Tab-separated table of C-alpha atoms in Angstrom:
chain	number	residue	atom	x	y	z
A	1	MET	CA	0.016	-0.073	0.056
A	2	ILE	CA	1.298	3.542	-0.724
A	3	PRO	CA	-0.456	6.153	1.052
A	4	GLY	CA	-0.745	9.854	-0.118
A	5	ALA	CA	-0.928	9.072	-3.681
A	6	SER	CA	-1.640	11.176	-6.295
A	7	ARG	CA	-5.166	8.905	-6.876
A	8	SER	CA	-6.249	6.077	-5.490
A	9	GLN	CA	-6.146	2.758	-7.627
A	10	ILE	CA	-5.135	-0.927	-7.945
A	11	ALA	CA	-1.755	-0.903	-9.563
A	12	GLY	CA	-1.655	-4.468	-9.716
A	13	TRP	CA	0.293	-7.583	-8.698
A	14	LEU	CA	4.276	-7.443	-7.625
A	15	GLY	CA	4.359	-11.190	-7.442
A	16	ASP	CA	1.957	-12.548	-5.149
A	17	SER	CA	1.088	-9.078	-3.576
A	18	LEU	CA	-1.603	-6.587	-4.787
A	19	LYS	CA	-0.322	-2.986	-4.971
A	20	VAL	CA	-2.653	-0.577	-3.929
A	21	LYS	CA	-1.955	3.588	-3.733
A	22	VAL	CA	-4.230	5.559	-1.995
A	23	SER	CA	-4.567	9.091	-1.832
A	24	ALA	CA	-5.787	9.190	1.765
A	25	PRO	CA	-2.808	10.132	4.276
A	26	PRO	CA	-1.412	7.727	6.499
A	27	GLU	CA	-2.717	9.394	9.662
A	28	LYS	CA	-5.886	7.750	12.288
A	29	GLY	CA	-6.256	4.807	9.941
A	30	LYS	CA	-7.345	6.688	7.170
A	31	ALA	CA	-5.090	5.174	4.330
A	32	ASN	CA	-6.336	2.079	5.964
A	33	ALA	CA	-9.697	2.840	4.953
A	34	ALA	CA	-9.159	4.421	2.190
A	35	VAL	CA	-7.776	0.339	1.099
A	36	GLU	CA	-10.640	-1.599	2.409
A	37	ALA	CA	-12.830	0.824	0.204
A	38	LEU	CA	-11.149	0.700	-2.726
A	39	VAL	CA	-10.313	-3.662	-2.350
A	40	ALA	CA	-14.317	-3.545	-1.597
A	41	LYS	CA	-15.371	-1.519	-4.949
A	42	ALA	CA	-13.128	-3.394	-7.153
A	43	LEU	CA	-14.453	-6.606	-5.921
A	44	ASN	CA	-17.930	-5.239	-6.021
A	45	VAL	CA	-18.660	-6.095	-2.153
A	46	PRO	CA	-19.950	-4.469	0.771
A	47	ALA	CA	-16.975	-2.123	2.736
A	48	SER	CA	-17.978	-4.568	5.606
A	49	SER	CA	-16.811	-7.466	3.717
A	50	VAL	CA	-13.316	-6.239	3.322
A	51	GLY	CA	-11.031	-5.654	6.306
A	52	ILE	CA	-7.391	-6.058	7.326
A	53	VAL	CA	-6.145	-8.204	9.624
A	54	SER	CA	-2.323	-7.696	9.612
A	55	GLY	CA	-0.187	-4.414	9.120
A	56	THR	CA	-2.453	-2.269	9.968
A	57	SER	CA	0.769	0.364	10.578
A	58	SER	CA	2.504	-1.288	7.766
A	59	GLN	CA	2.622	-0.638	3.829
A	60	HIS	CA	2.084	-4.552	3.774
A	61	LYS	CA	-1.018	-5.651	4.859
A	62	VAL	CA	-3.013	-8.989	4.782
A	63	ILE	CA	-6.685	-8.270	3.986
A	64	GLU	CA	-9.380	-10.769	4.628
A	65	ILE	CA	-12.589	-10.548	2.106
A	66	ARG	CA	-15.407	-12.361	3.452
A	67	GLY	CA	-18.228	-13.779	1.022
A	68	LEU	CA	-15.944	-14.585	-2.296
A	69	SER	CA	-13.615	-17.374	-3.079
A	70	LYS	CA	-9.944	-17.058	-3.240
A	71	GLU	CA	-10.546	-18.101	-7.139
A	72	ASP	CA	-13.196	-15.220	-7.312
A	73	ILE	CA	-10.991	-12.695	-5.436
A	74	LEU	CA	-7.650	-13.451	-7.896
A	75	GLU	CA	-10.280	-13.505	-11.617
A	76	LYS	CA	-11.618	-10.050	-10.244
A	77	LEU	CA	-8.608	-8.295	-9.335
A	78	GLY	CA	-6.673	-9.688	-12.581
A	79	ALA	CA	-3.904	-11.573	-10.816
A	80	PRO	CA	-1.693	-13.372	-13.446
A	81	ALA	CA	-1.534	-16.822	-14.410
A	82	VAL	CA	0.304	-19.199	-12.171
C-alpha cells in the first residue's frame, strides 16, 4: 500500500502481492480505510466484507475478504496466471 498517492487505484500485482495506492494520508487509519473501501469497490462487495487483519501500521497488509472464494477474488483483481 502506498499512502498519499496522487490518486487511489489498484496498481497491479507484484509477485503474489497486490499493489494499492490511496490518496488518503497515513494518519489515524485514513489510509487503511481507503484501502478497504477501494478493494471492496473493485470486488463489488460491501465495505463491511473487507478488513485489514494484519499490518495496520505497515505498508504490507493482510486483508480478509468475506463472501468470495479465493479464485473469485484473484479473477476479479486480474491476478496473473500461475
